[in-house]
Amino acid sequence: MARKNEVMELDAVVIGAGFSGLYMLHRLREAGLQTRVYEAADGVGGVWYWNRYPGARCDSESIYYNYTFSEELYNEWSWSSRYPEQPEILQYLNFVADKFDLRSGIQFKTRVTTARYDEDLNRWQIETDDGAVVSAKYFITGVGCLSAASIPKFKGLDSFKGEWFHTGHWPHEKVNFAGKRVGIIGTGSTAVQAIPVIAKEAGHLTVFQRTPQYSVPAGNHPYDSEYVRQAKENFSEIKQQMRESAGGIPTKPANPSALADTQEERERVYEEAWAKGGVGFFSETYSDLTINEDANHTAAEFVRSKISETVHNPEVAKKLMPTYYYGTKRPIIDTNYYETFNRENVSLVDVKTAPIVEITPKGIKTTEGEYDLDAIVFATGYDAMTGALFKMDIRGKDGVTLKEKWEEGEQTRTYLGIATAGFPNMFMITGPESPSVLSNMPVSIEQHVEWIADCIDYLRENGVETIDAKVESEEDWSKHCREVAEATLFTKTDSWYMGANVPGKPRRFLIYLGGVGPYREKCSEIAAKGYEGFTLEASSKTVK
Ligand code: NAP
């Protein structure tokens, strides 16, 4: 480790020891690069390290929610259930870190504060919160898309006499809600997982809901060993299907249009998907749900009818009914979410019509009343896609910060979601304008890590000093991303996909919707053409 005022020279610095950083470290080490990962936590895991809230689990099926770069690893690990809980996923990532001996390359409990590109040296100068400075040729971010917690700036939070938590920074020790009056703000994917679990323990749970959500039963169940054995036997096929699929998970093809079927046939399709549980209700029923308003309406109506069947109190059921286009906020899967509102110790407060005005010493005050609470859970989400990057002072050419370039200037622009012009030799794993959060993350992460590792190999083999996205390439890519998104219903809903959950954040859809398979092909094509759309420079002259 470098002591204060001593600059350690590295080939590559990677930020984050989650799915992204762990594999990036492994690949760069294999390529012989001196690499160091910086991680703020005291362990590996990324979001799975931090998200320890009650009920936290994955909602990609577990046999697909893992690395596929090593068949040996795939064979050595066996998941217990269809949607495993956070401790098991964290255990998996620890297993990976041990198997590939990664811990020695990670500096834990260290936050990168600044990263500046030095144009004279063609190197990144990186500073950490322990005062150390390192210099690296390549600077790679694996900071996650949903890691910068968003806590609304409610007046009076400091005055609250009880305990409060954000789900993304949950304590390591068990939080005791037994017999307590608990309030939870939010009804996104996180809250939908947490509410049924907290409700079982709390004396009373009050749910503060701004936007009701569509949620489909997860249909979680323990795996039988034969199913897991078959997955391992079909490893190569599964891996290929994941890589070529639209969302990073092998899916059965959806019917082309909800409107082509009769009402009766549609009901059958939806009922079947509902009974099977999981994200198939979104991805395997009809392929026009996110592009055609009328088709979307049929799915939305179906879920609303299920809410009204499930929730006994008609007034509560009505409050729980969403009206936005189904699927244009993150599709949610749950275990007993709507059922939980039948419990006597659970109440629902609509904070859309009567917003929260302040947190008081005793609880939460809305425009209609005050709710006394012993604990408040903020399930209020994240400053997604860009928040974690903006927490660092990242400066490219001419000292321009990433924030200036993306927020105050012409707004977020990237080339493939991997690079951004003016920041040479910087790579983002699942950056804005890549499929990222609208895909099964480990698949997209692996694809980026492999692309970046191959790119660095190419640069070294060809005597290239720097690689930088061309301005026109990122303009074209951003335009393409916008066009694909605007042809869907996604941009018609206020969601974190659009940055709408963070006051003042520019509204832009920052995820590439063209599908994991086609996106991979596009990235590979660009690499095969000698990194088309990038400027490659040798120490003093342009290579291309
Ligand atoms: P989220 O989807 O952004 O939900 C935040 C919730 O807080 C929303 O209901 C939001 O209401 C509410 N909220 C925010 N500010 C508020 C305010 N000032 N007053 C009242 N309500 C407010 O965040 P999340 O649930 O943490 O999920 C984020 C993402 O993480 C998910 O979409 C998913 O991609 C990922 N995630 C994945 C898993 C998994 O794989 N199992 C689990 C959890 C989360 P509005 O809707 O009105 O803004």
mmCIF file with all atom_site columns, N, CA, C and O and ligand atoms in Angstrom, residues 48 51 53 57-60 146 152 154 166-167 185-191 193 208-211 213 329-330 351-352 356 379-382 437 494 496-497 501, ligand 1:
data_model
loop_
_atom_site.group_PDB
_atom_site.id
_atom_site.type_symbol
_atom_site.label_atom_id
_atom_site.label_alt_id
_atom_site.label_comp_id
_atom_site.label_asym_id
_atom_site.label_entity_id
_atom_site.label_seq_id
_atom_site.pdbx_PDB_ins_code
_atom_site.Cartn_x
_atom_site.Cartn_y
_atom_site.Cartn_z
_atom_site.occupancy
_atom_site.B_iso_or_equiv
_atom_site.pdbx_formal_charge
_atom_site.auth_seq_id
_atom_site.auth_comp_id
_atom_site.auth_asym_id
_atom_site.auth_atom_id
_atom_site.pdbx_PDB_model_num
ATOM   1   N N   . TRP A 1 48  ? -24.890 -6.359  -2.837  1.00 0.00 ? 48  TRP A N   1
ATOM   2   C CA  . TRP A 1 48  ? -25.283 -7.491  -1.977  1.00 0.00 ? 48  TRP A CA  1
ATOM   3   C C   . TRP A 1 48  ? -24.583 -7.430  -0.627  1.00 0.00 ? 48  TRP A C   1
ATOM   4   O O   . TRP A 1 48  ? -24.923 -8.164  0.298   1.00 0.00 ? 48  TRP A O   1
ATOM   5   N N   . ASN A 1 51  ? -27.187 -4.251  0.850   1.00 0.00 ? 51  ASN A N   1
ATOM   6   C CA  . ASN A 1 51  ? -28.654 -4.436  0.932   1.00 0.00 ? 51  ASN A CA  1
ATOM   7   C C   . ASN A 1 51  ? -29.019 -5.627  1.814   1.00 0.00 ? 51  ASN A C   1
ATOM   8   O O   . ASN A 1 51  ? -29.318 -6.707  1.330   1.00 0.00 ? 51  ASN A O   1
ATOM   9   N N   . TYR A 1 53  ? -31.535 -5.578  4.042   1.00 0.00 ? 53  TYR A N   1
ATOM   10  C CA  . TYR A 1 53  ? -32.855 -5.317  4.634   1.00 0.00 ? 53  TYR A CA  1
ATOM   11  C C   . TYR A 1 53  ? -33.682 -6.610  4.677   1.00 0.00 ? 53  TYR A C   1
ATOM   12  O O   . TYR A 1 53  ? -33.431 -7.548  3.893   1.00 0.00 ? 53  TYR A O   1
ATOM   13  N N   . ARG A 1 57  ? -33.827 -10.216 -1.609  1.00 0.00 ? 57  ARG A N   1
ATOM   14  C CA  . ARG A 1 57  ? -33.457 -11.378 -2.412  1.00 0.00 ? 57  ARG A CA  1
ATOM   15  C C   . ARG A 1 57  ? -33.392 -10.962 -3.865  1.00 0.00 ? 57  ARG A C   1
ATOM   16  O O   . ARG A 1 57  ? -33.802 -9.860  -4.238  1.00 0.00 ? 57  ARG A O   1
ATOM   17  N N   . CYS A 1 58  ? -32.899 -11.868 -4.651  1.00 0.00 ? 58  CYS A N   1
ATOM   18  C CA  . CYS A 1 58  ? -32.706 -11.582 -6.061  1.00 0.00 ? 58  CYS A CA  1
ATOM   19  C C   . CYS A 1 58  ? -33.998 -11.863 -6.814  1.00 0.00 ? 58  CYS A C   1
ATOM   20  O O   . CYS A 1 58  ? -34.766 -12.724 -6.405  1.00 0.00 ? 58  CYS A O   1
ATOM   21  N N   . ASP A 1 59  ? -34.254 -11.147 -7.899  1.00 0.00 ? 59  ASP A N   1
ATOM   22  C CA  . ASP A 1 59  ? -35.419 -11.555 -8.672  1.00 0.00 ? 59  ASP A CA  1
ATOM   23  C C   . ASP A 1 59  ? -35.082 -11.939 -10.116 1.00 0.00 ? 59  ASP A C   1
ATOM   24  O O   . ASP A 1 59  ? -35.943 -11.937 -10.986 1.00 0.00 ? 59  ASP A O   1
ATOM   25  N N   . SER A 1 60  ? -33.827 -12.304 -10.333 1.00 0.00 ? 60  SER A N   1
ATOM   26  C CA  . SER A 1 60  ? -33.479 -13.085 -11.532 1.00 0.00 ? 60  SER A CA  1
ATOM   27  C C   . SER A 1 60  ? -33.329 -14.503 -11.006 1.00 0.00 ? 60  SER A C   1
ATOM   28  O O   . SER A 1 60  ? -32.764 -14.700 -9.925  1.00 0.00 ? 60  SER A O   1
ATOM   29  N N   . LEU A 1 146 ? -27.147 1.121   -9.016  1.00 0.00 ? 146 LEU A N   1
ATOM   30  C CA  . LEU A 1 146 ? -28.106 1.461   -7.954  1.00 0.00 ? 146 LEU A CA  1
ATOM   31  C C   . LEU A 1 146 ? -27.392 1.374   -6.622  1.00 0.00 ? 146 LEU A C   1
ATOM   32  O O   . LEU A 1 146 ? -27.647 0.479   -5.813  1.00 0.00 ? 146 LEU A O   1
ATOM   33  N N   . PRO A 1 152 ? -34.983 11.309  0.533   1.00 0.00 ? 152 PRO A N   1
ATOM   34  C CA  . PRO A 1 152 ? -35.614 12.607  0.293   1.00 0.00 ? 152 PRO A CA  1
ATOM   35  C C   . PRO A 1 152 ? -35.286 13.575  1.430   1.00 0.00 ? 152 PRO A C   1
ATOM   36  O O   . PRO A 1 152 ? -35.195 13.169  2.592   1.00 0.00 ? 152 PRO A O   1
ATOM   37  N N   . PHE A 1 154 ? -36.513 15.393  3.643   1.00 0.00 ? 154 PHE A N   1
ATOM   38  C CA  . PHE A 1 154 ? -37.663 15.799  4.451   1.00 0.00 ? 154 PHE A CA  1
ATOM   39  C C   . PHE A 1 154 ? -37.196 16.703  5.577   1.00 0.00 ? 154 PHE A C   1
ATOM   40  O O   . PHE A 1 154 ? -36.185 16.412  6.234   1.00 0.00 ? 154 PHE A O   1
ATOM   41  N N   . HIS A 1 166 ? -31.956 3.490   5.796   1.00 0.00 ? 166 HIS A N   1
ATOM   42  C CA  . HIS A 1 166 ? -32.201 3.350   4.358   1.00 0.00 ? 166 HIS A CA  1
ATOM   43  C C   . HIS A 1 166 ? -31.904 1.896   4.015   1.00 0.00 ? 166 HIS A C   1
ATOM   44  O O   . HIS A 1 166 ? -30.903 1.334   4.494   1.00 0.00 ? 166 HIS A O   1
ATOM   45  N N   . THR A 1 167 ? -32.745 1.300   3.191   1.00 0.00 ? 167 THR A N   1
ATOM   46  C CA  . THR A 1 167 ? -32.607 -0.135  2.913   1.00 0.00 ? 167 THR A CA  1
ATOM   47  C C   . THR A 1 167 ? -31.253 -0.487  2.299   1.00 0.00 ? 167 THR A C   1
ATOM   48  O O   . THR A 1 167 ? -30.760 -1.599  2.468   1.00 0.00 ? 167 THR A O   1
ATOM   49  N N   . ILE A 1 185 ? -41.345 4.112   3.967   1.00 0.00 ? 185 ILE A N   1
ATOM   50  C CA  . ILE A 1 185 ? -41.654 5.054   2.885   1.00 0.00 ? 185 ILE A CA  1
ATOM   51  C C   . ILE A 1 185 ? -41.201 4.415   1.587   1.00 0.00 ? 185 ILE A C   1
ATOM   52  O O   . ILE A 1 185 ? -40.033 4.067   1.430   1.00 0.00 ? 185 ILE A O   1
ATOM   53  N N   . GLY A 1 186 ? -42.129 4.278   0.649   1.00 0.00 ? 186 GLY A N   1
ATOM   54  C CA  . GLY A 1 186 ? -41.793 3.711   -0.653  1.00 0.00 ? 186 GLY A CA  1
ATOM   55  C C   . GLY A 1 186 ? -42.490 2.379   -0.885  1.00 0.00 ? 186 GLY A C   1
ATOM   56  O O   . GLY A 1 186 ? -42.796 1.642   0.068   1.00 0.00 ? 186 GLY A O   1
ATOM   57  N N   . THR A 1 187 ? -42.753 2.133   -2.156  1.00 0.00 ? 187 THR A N   1
ATOM   58  C CA  . THR A 1 187 ? -43.367 0.854   -2.544  1.00 0.00 ? 187 THR A CA  1
ATOM   59  C C   . THR A 1 187 ? -42.728 0.358   -3.849  1.00 0.00 ? 187 THR A C   1
ATOM   60  O O   . THR A 1 187 ? -43.403 -0.142  -4.740  1.00 0.00 ? 187 THR A O   1
ATOM   61  N N   . GLY A 1 188 ? -41.397 0.527   -3.963  1.00 0.00 ? 188 GLY A N   1
ATOM   62  C CA  . GLY A 1 188 ? -40.672 -0.011  -5.122  1.00 0.00 ? 188 GLY A CA  1
ATOM   63  C C   . GLY A 1 188 ? -40.295 -1.473  -4.865  1.00 0.00 ? 188 GLY A C   1
ATOM   64  O O   . GLY A 1 188 ? -40.778 -2.092  -3.905  1.00 0.00 ? 188 GLY A O   1
ATOM   65  N N   . SER A 1 189 ? -39.394 -2.008  -5.702  1.00 0.00 ? 189 SER A N   1
ATOM   66  C CA  . SER A 1 189 ? -38.991 -3.423  -5.577  1.00 0.00 ? 189 SER A CA  1
ATOM   67  C C   . SER A 1 189 ? -38.522 -3.757  -4.164  1.00 0.00 ? 189 SER A C   1
ATOM   68  O O   . SER A 1 189 ? -38.794 -4.835  -3.646  1.00 0.00 ? 189 SER A O   1
ATOM   69  N N   . THR A 1 190 ? -37.774 -2.832  -3.569  1.00 0.00 ? 190 THR A N   1
ATOM   70  C CA  . THR A 1 190 ? -37.224 -3.081  -2.241  1.00 0.00 ? 190 THR A CA  1
ATOM   71  C C   . THR A 1 190 ? -38.338 -3.182  -1.212  1.00 0.00 ? 190 THR A C   1
ATOM   72  O O   . THR A 1 190 ? -38.415 -4.144  -0.443  1.00 0.00 ? 190 THR A O   1
ATOM   73  N N   . ALA A 1 191 ? -39.201 -2.171  -1.181  1.00 0.00 ? 191 ALA A N   1
ATOM   74  C CA  . ALA A 1 191 ? -40.265 -2.147  -0.177  1.00 0.00 ? 191 ALA A CA  1
ATOM   75  C C   . ALA A 1 191 ? -41.200 -3.341  -0.351  1.00 0.00 ? 191 ALA A C   1
ATOM   76  O O   . ALA A 1 191 ? -41.651 -3.931  0.640   1.00 0.00 ? 191 ALA A O   1
ATOM   77  N N   . GLN A 1 193 ? -40.450 -6.228  -1.232  1.00 0.00 ? 193 GLN A N   1
ATOM   78  C CA  . GLN A 1 193 ? -39.829 -7.392  -0.583  1.00 0.00 ? 193 GLN A CA  1
ATOM   79  C C   . GLN A 1 193 ? -39.858 -7.243  0.944   1.00 0.00 ? 193 GLN A C   1
ATOM   80  O O   . GLN A 1 193 ? -40.061 -8.218  1.660   1.00 0.00 ? 193 GLN A O   1
ATOM   81  N N   . PHE A 1 208 ? -46.177 4.077   3.653   1.00 0.00 ? 208 PHE A N   1
ATOM   82  C CA  . PHE A 1 208 ? -46.406 5.384   3.031   1.00 0.00 ? 208 PHE A CA  1
ATOM   83  C C   . PHE A 1 208 ? -46.161 5.233   1.531   1.00 0.00 ? 208 PHE A C   1
ATOM   84  O O   . PHE A 1 208 ? -45.019 5.092   1.096   1.00 0.00 ? 208 PHE A O   1
ATOM   85  N N   . GLN A 1 209 ? -47.255 5.219   0.787   1.00 0.00 ? 209 GLN A N   1
ATOM   86  C CA  . GLN A 1 209 ? -47.177 4.898   -0.640  1.00 0.00 ? 209 GLN A CA  1
ATOM   87  C C   . GLN A 1 209 ? -47.431 6.135   -1.500  1.00 0.00 ? 209 GLN A C   1
ATOM   88  O O   . GLN A 1 209 ? -48.441 6.810   -1.358  1.00 0.00 ? 209 GLN A O   1
ATOM   89  N N   . ARG A 1 210 ? -46.469 6.419   -2.398  1.00 0.00 ? 210 ARG A N   1
ATOM   90  C CA  . ARG A 1 210 ? -46.708 7.535   -3.324  1.00 0.00 ? 210 ARG A CA  1
ATOM   91  C C   . ARG A 1 210 ? -47.287 7.000   -4.637  1.00 0.00 ? 210 ARG A C   1
ATOM   92  O O   . ARG A 1 210 ? -48.257 7.526   -5.152  1.00 0.00 ? 210 ARG A O   1
ATOM   93  N N   . THR A 1 211 ? -46.650 5.945   -5.176  1.00 0.00 ? 211 THR A N   1
ATOM   94  C CA  . THR A 1 211 ? -47.174 5.363   -6.416  1.00 0.00 ? 211 THR A CA  1
ATOM   95  C C   . THR A 1 211 ? -47.441 3.881   -6.187  1.00 0.00 ? 211 THR A C   1
ATOM   96  O O   . THR A 1 211 ? -46.525 3.135   -5.856  1.00 0.00 ? 211 THR A O   1
ATOM   97  N N   . GLN A 1 213 ? -47.958 -0.028  -7.045  1.00 0.00 ? 213 GLN A N   1
ATOM   98  C CA  . GLN A 1 213 ? -47.117 -0.814  -7.954  1.00 0.00 ? 213 GLN A CA  1
ATOM   99  C C   . GLN A 1 213 ? -47.811 -2.066  -8.471  1.00 0.00 ? 213 GLN A C   1
ATOM   100 O O   . GLN A 1 213 ? -48.602 -2.660  -7.760  1.00 0.00 ? 213 GLN A O   1
ATOM   101 N N   . LYS A 1 329 ? -42.185 1.064   -14.939 1.00 0.00 ? 329 LYS A N   1
ATOM   102 C CA  . LYS A 1 329 ? -41.312 1.126   -13.774 1.00 0.00 ? 329 LYS A CA  1
ATOM   103 C C   . LYS A 1 329 ? -40.830 -0.303  -13.637 1.00 0.00 ? 329 LYS A C   1
ATOM   104 O O   . LYS A 1 329 ? -41.432 -1.218  -14.223 1.00 0.00 ? 329 LYS A O   1
ATOM   105 N N   . ARG A 1 330 ? -39.808 -0.544  -12.859 1.00 0.00 ? 330 ARG A N   1
ATOM   106 C CA  . ARG A 1 330 ? -39.232 -1.882  -12.766 1.00 0.00 ? 330 ARG A CA  1
ATOM   107 C C   . ARG A 1 330 ? -40.313 -2.921  -12.434 1.00 0.00 ? 330 ARG A C   1
ATOM   108 O O   . ARG A 1 330 ? -40.971 -2.803  -11.397 1.00 0.00 ? 330 ARG A O   1
ATOM   109 N N   . VAL A 1 351 ? -49.530 8.905   0.132   1.00 0.00 ? 351 VAL A N   1
ATOM   110 C CA  . VAL A 1 351 ? -48.818 10.187  0.249   1.00 0.00 ? 351 VAL A CA  1
ATOM   111 C C   . VAL A 1 351 ? -48.705 10.902  -1.097  1.00 0.00 ? 351 VAL A C   1
ATOM   112 O O   . VAL A 1 351 ? -47.946 11.861  -1.233  1.00 0.00 ? 351 VAL A O   1
ATOM   113 N N   . LYS A 1 352 ? -49.450 10.411  -2.055  1.00 0.00 ? 352 LYS A N   1
ATOM   114 C CA  . LYS A 1 352 ? -49.546 11.159  -3.320  1.00 0.00 ? 352 LYS A CA  1
ATOM   115 C C   . LYS A 1 352 ? -50.568 12.281  -3.112  1.00 0.00 ? 352 LYS A C   1
ATOM   116 O O   . LYS A 1 352 ? -50.285 13.439  -3.379  1.00 0.00 ? 352 LYS A O   1
ATOM   117 N N   . ILE A 1 356 ? -45.974 13.786  2.418   1.00 0.00 ? 356 ILE A N   1
ATOM   118 C CA  . ILE A 1 356 ? -45.238 13.937  3.679   1.00 0.00 ? 356 ILE A CA  1
ATOM   119 C C   . ILE A 1 356 ? -44.739 15.383  3.735   1.00 0.00 ? 356 ILE A C   1
ATOM   120 O O   . ILE A 1 356 ? -44.144 15.869  2.777   1.00 0.00 ? 356 ILE A O   1
ATOM   121 N N   . ALA A 1 379 ? -37.330 3.231   2.017   1.00 0.00 ? 379 ALA A N   1
ATOM   122 C CA  . ALA A 1 379 ? -37.137 2.348   0.854   1.00 0.00 ? 379 ALA A CA  1
ATOM   123 C C   . ALA A 1 379 ? -37.317 3.241   -0.365  1.00 0.00 ? 379 ALA A C   1
ATOM   124 O O   . ALA A 1 379 ? -38.113 2.970   -1.257  1.00 0.00 ? 379 ALA A O   1
ATOM   125 N N   . THR A 1 380 ? -36.577 4.344   -0.341  1.00 0.00 ? 380 THR A N   1
ATOM   126 C CA  . THR A 1 380 ? -36.833 5.432   -1.292  1.00 0.00 ? 380 THR A CA  1
ATOM   127 C C   . THR A 1 380 ? -35.897 5.410   -2.501  1.00 0.00 ? 380 THR A C   1
ATOM   128 O O   . THR A 1 380 ? -35.859 6.364   -3.269  1.00 0.00 ? 380 THR A O   1
ATOM   129 N N   . GLY A 1 381 ? -35.157 4.326   -2.660  1.00 0.00 ? 381 GLY A N   1
ATOM   130 C CA  . GLY A 1 381 ? -34.429 4.127   -3.907  1.00 0.00 ? 381 GLY A CA  1
ATOM   131 C C   . GLY A 1 381 ? -33.082 4.818   -4.000  1.00 0.00 ? 381 GLY A C   1
ATOM   132 O O   . GLY A 1 381 ? -32.445 5.159   -2.992  1.00 0.00 ? 381 GLY A O   1
ATOM   133 N N   . TYR A 1 382 ? -32.680 5.065   -5.237  1.00 0.00 ? 382 TYR A N   1
ATOM   134 C CA  . TYR A 1 382 ? -31.297 5.447   -5.540  1.00 0.00 ? 382 TYR A CA  1
ATOM   135 C C   . TYR A 1 382 ? -31.232 6.564   -6.561  1.00 0.00 ? 382 TYR A C   1
ATOM   136 O O   . TYR A 1 382 ? -32.121 6.715   -7.392  1.00 0.00 ? 382 TYR A O   1
ATOM   137 N N   . VAL A 1 437 ? -29.378 -2.299  -16.029 1.00 0.00 ? 437 VAL A N   1
ATOM   138 C CA  . VAL A 1 437 ? -30.463 -2.659  -15.107 1.00 0.00 ? 437 VAL A CA  1
ATOM   139 C C   . VAL A 1 437 ? -31.707 -3.212  -15.783 1.00 0.00 ? 437 VAL A C   1
ATOM   140 O O   . VAL A 1 437 ? -32.604 -3.702  -15.120 1.00 0.00 ? 437 VAL A O   1
ATOM   141 N N   . ASP A 1 494 ? -42.900 8.529   -15.159 1.00 0.00 ? 494 ASP A N   1
ATOM   142 C CA  . ASP A 1 494 ? -41.864 9.060   -14.265 1.00 0.00 ? 494 ASP A CA  1
ATOM   143 C C   . ASP A 1 494 ? -41.295 7.909   -13.462 1.00 0.00 ? 494 ASP A C   1
ATOM   144 O O   . ASP A 1 494 ? -42.008 7.297   -12.660 1.00 0.00 ? 494 ASP A O   1
ATOM   145 N N   . TRP A 1 496 ? -37.329 5.918   -11.911 1.00 0.00 ? 496 TRP A N   1
ATOM   146 C CA  . TRP A 1 496 ? -35.881 6.153   -11.733 1.00 0.00 ? 496 TRP A CA  1
ATOM   147 C C   . TRP A 1 496 ? -35.126 5.857   -13.016 1.00 0.00 ? 496 TRP A C   1
ATOM   148 O O   . TRP A 1 496 ? -34.018 6.338   -13.210 1.00 0.00 ? 496 TRP A O   1
ATOM   149 N N   . TYR A 1 497 ? -35.722 5.058   -13.927 1.00 0.00 ? 497 TYR A N   1
ATOM   150 C CA  . TYR A 1 497 ? -35.083 4.851   -15.233 1.00 0.00 ? 497 TYR A CA  1
ATOM   151 C C   . TYR A 1 497 ? -34.876 6.205   -15.924 1.00 0.00 ? 497 TYR A C   1
ATOM   152 O O   . TYR A 1 497 ? -33.973 6.379   -16.724 1.00 0.00 ? 497 TYR A O   1
ATOM   153 N N   . ASN A 1 501 ? -36.918 10.311  -10.079 1.00 0.00 ? 501 ASN A N   1
ATOM   154 C CA  . ASN A 1 501 ? -37.055 10.199  -8.623  1.00 0.00 ? 501 ASN A CA  1
ATOM   155 C C   . ASN A 1 501 ? -36.124 11.138  -7.871  1.00 0.00 ? 501 ASN A C   1
ATOM   156 O O   . ASN A 1 501 ? -36.225 11.271  -6.668  1.00 0.00 ? 501 ASN A O   1
HETATM 157 P P1  . NAP B 2 .   ? -37.435 2.626   -6.217  1.00 0.00 ? 1   NAP B P1  1
HETATM 158 O O1  . NAP B 2 .   ? -37.919 1.633   -7.160  1.00 0.00 ? 1   NAP B O1  1
HETATM 159 O O2  . NAP B 2 .   ? -36.889 3.900   -6.732  1.00 0.00 ? 1   NAP B O2  1
HETATM 160 O O3  . NAP B 2 .   ? -38.608 2.916   -5.205  1.00 0.00 ? 1   NAP B O3  1
HETATM 161 C C1  . NAP B 2 .   ? -38.544 4.010   -4.312  1.00 0.00 ? 1   NAP B C1  1
HETATM 162 C C2  . NAP B 2 .   ? -39.882 4.196   -3.675  1.00 0.00 ? 1   NAP B C2  1
HETATM 163 O O4  . NAP B 2 .   ? -39.820 5.297   -2.794  1.00 0.00 ? 1   NAP B O4  1
HETATM 164 C C3  . NAP B 2 .   ? -40.977 4.502   -4.688  1.00 0.00 ? 1   NAP B C3  1
HETATM 165 O O5  . NAP B 2 .   ? -42.151 3.895   -4.281  1.00 0.00 ? 1   NAP B O5  1
HETATM 166 C C4  . NAP B 2 .   ? -41.062 6.011   -4.615  1.00 0.00 ? 1   NAP B C4  1
HETATM 167 O O6  . NAP B 2 .   ? -42.303 6.536   -5.037  1.00 0.00 ? 1   NAP B O6  1
HETATM 168 C C5  . NAP B 2 .   ? -40.854 6.223   -3.129  1.00 0.00 ? 1   NAP B C5  1
HETATM 169 N N1  . NAP B 2 .   ? -40.415 7.579   -2.821  1.00 0.00 ? 1   NAP B N1  1
HETATM 170 C C6  . NAP B 2 .   ? -39.270 8.177   -3.214  1.00 0.00 ? 1   NAP B C6  1
HETATM 171 N N2  . NAP B 2 .   ? -39.230 9.433   -2.745  1.00 0.00 ? 1   NAP B N2  1
HETATM 172 C C7  . NAP B 2 .   ? -40.368 9.628   -2.055  1.00 0.00 ? 1   NAP B C7  1
HETATM 173 C C8  . NAP B 2 .   ? -40.918 10.730  -1.352  1.00 0.00 ? 1   NAP B C8  1
HETATM 174 N N3  . NAP B 2 .   ? -40.271 11.897  -1.292  1.00 0.00 ? 1   NAP B N3  1
HETATM 175 N N4  . NAP B 2 .   ? -42.128 10.582  -0.764  1.00 0.00 ? 1   NAP B N4  1
HETATM 176 C C9  . NAP B 2 .   ? -42.772 9.404   -0.840  1.00 0.00 ? 1   NAP B C9  1
HETATM 177 N N5  . NAP B 2 .   ? -42.325 8.338   -1.486  1.00 0.00 ? 1   NAP B N5  1
HETATM 178 C C10 . NAP B 2 .   ? -41.129 8.447   -2.088  1.00 0.00 ? 1   NAP B C10 1
HETATM 179 O O7  . NAP B 2 .   ? -36.296 2.019   -5.256  1.00 0.00 ? 1   NAP B O7  1
HETATM 180 P P2  . NAP B 2 .   ? -36.102 0.506   -4.780  1.00 0.00 ? 1   NAP B P2  1
HETATM 181 O O8  . NAP B 2 .   ? -37.386 -0.090  -4.398  1.00 0.00 ? 1   NAP B O8  1
HETATM 182 O O9  . NAP B 2 .   ? -34.996 0.523   -3.799  1.00 0.00 ? 1   NAP B O9  1
HETATM 183 O O10 . NAP B 2 .   ? -35.643 -0.219  -6.072  1.00 0.00 ? 1   NAP B O10 1
HETATM 184 C C11 . NAP B 2 .   ? -34.632 0.328   -6.904  1.00 0.00 ? 1   NAP B C11 1
HETATM 185 C C12 . NAP B 2 .   ? -34.182 -0.720  -7.865  1.00 0.00 ? 1   NAP B C12 1
HETATM 186 O O11 . NAP B 2 .   ? -33.270 -1.600  -7.228  1.00 0.00 ? 1   NAP B O11 1
HETATM 187 C C13 . NAP B 2 .   ? -35.256 -1.636  -8.388  1.00 0.00 ? 1   NAP B C13 1
HETATM 188 O O12 . NAP B 2 .   ? -36.065 -1.059  -9.349  1.00 0.00 ? 1   NAP B O12 1
HETATM 189 C C14 . NAP B 2 .   ? -34.431 -2.787  -8.880  1.00 0.00 ? 1   NAP B C14 1
HETATM 190 O O13 . NAP B 2 .   ? -33.856 -2.517  -10.121 1.00 0.00 ? 1   NAP B O13 1
HETATM 191 C C15 . NAP B 2 .   ? -33.360 -2.865  -7.817  1.00 0.00 ? 1   NAP B C15 1
HETATM 192 N N6  . NAP B 2 .   ? -33.776 -3.852  -6.825  1.00 0.00 ? 1   NAP B N6  1
HETATM 193 C C16 . NAP B 2 .   ? -33.610 -5.142  -7.183  1.00 0.00 ? 1   NAP B C16 1
HETATM 194 C C17 . NAP B 2 .   ? -34.002 -6.112  -6.333  1.00 0.00 ? 1   NAP B C17 1
HETATM 195 C C18 . NAP B 2 .   ? -33.808 -7.517  -6.763  1.00 0.00 ? 1   NAP B C18 1
HETATM 196 O O14 . NAP B 2 .   ? -33.212 -7.855  -7.745  1.00 0.00 ? 1   NAP B O14 1
HETATM 197 N N7  . NAP B 2 .   ? -34.349 -8.400  -6.047  1.00 0.00 ? 1   NAP B N7  1
HETATM 198 C C19 . NAP B 2 .   ? -34.577 -5.814  -5.124  1.00 0.00 ? 1   NAP B C19 1
HETATM 199 C C20 . NAP B 2 .   ? -34.725 -4.494  -4.764  1.00 0.00 ? 1   NAP B C20 1
HETATM 200 C C21 . NAP B 2 .   ? -34.321 -3.513  -5.634  1.00 0.00 ? 1   NAP B C21 1
HETATM 201 P P3  . NAP B 2 .   ? -42.541 6.906   -6.597  1.00 0.00 ? 1   NAP B P3  1
HETATM 202 O O15 . NAP B 2 .   ? -42.676 5.598   -7.294  1.00 0.00 ? 1   NAP B O15 1
HETATM 203 O O16 . NAP B 2 .   ? -43.745 7.740   -6.579  1.00 0.00 ? 1   NAP B O16 1
HETATM 204 O O17 . NAP B 2 .   ? -41.306 7.655   -7.038  1.00 0.00 ? 1   NAP B O17 1
#
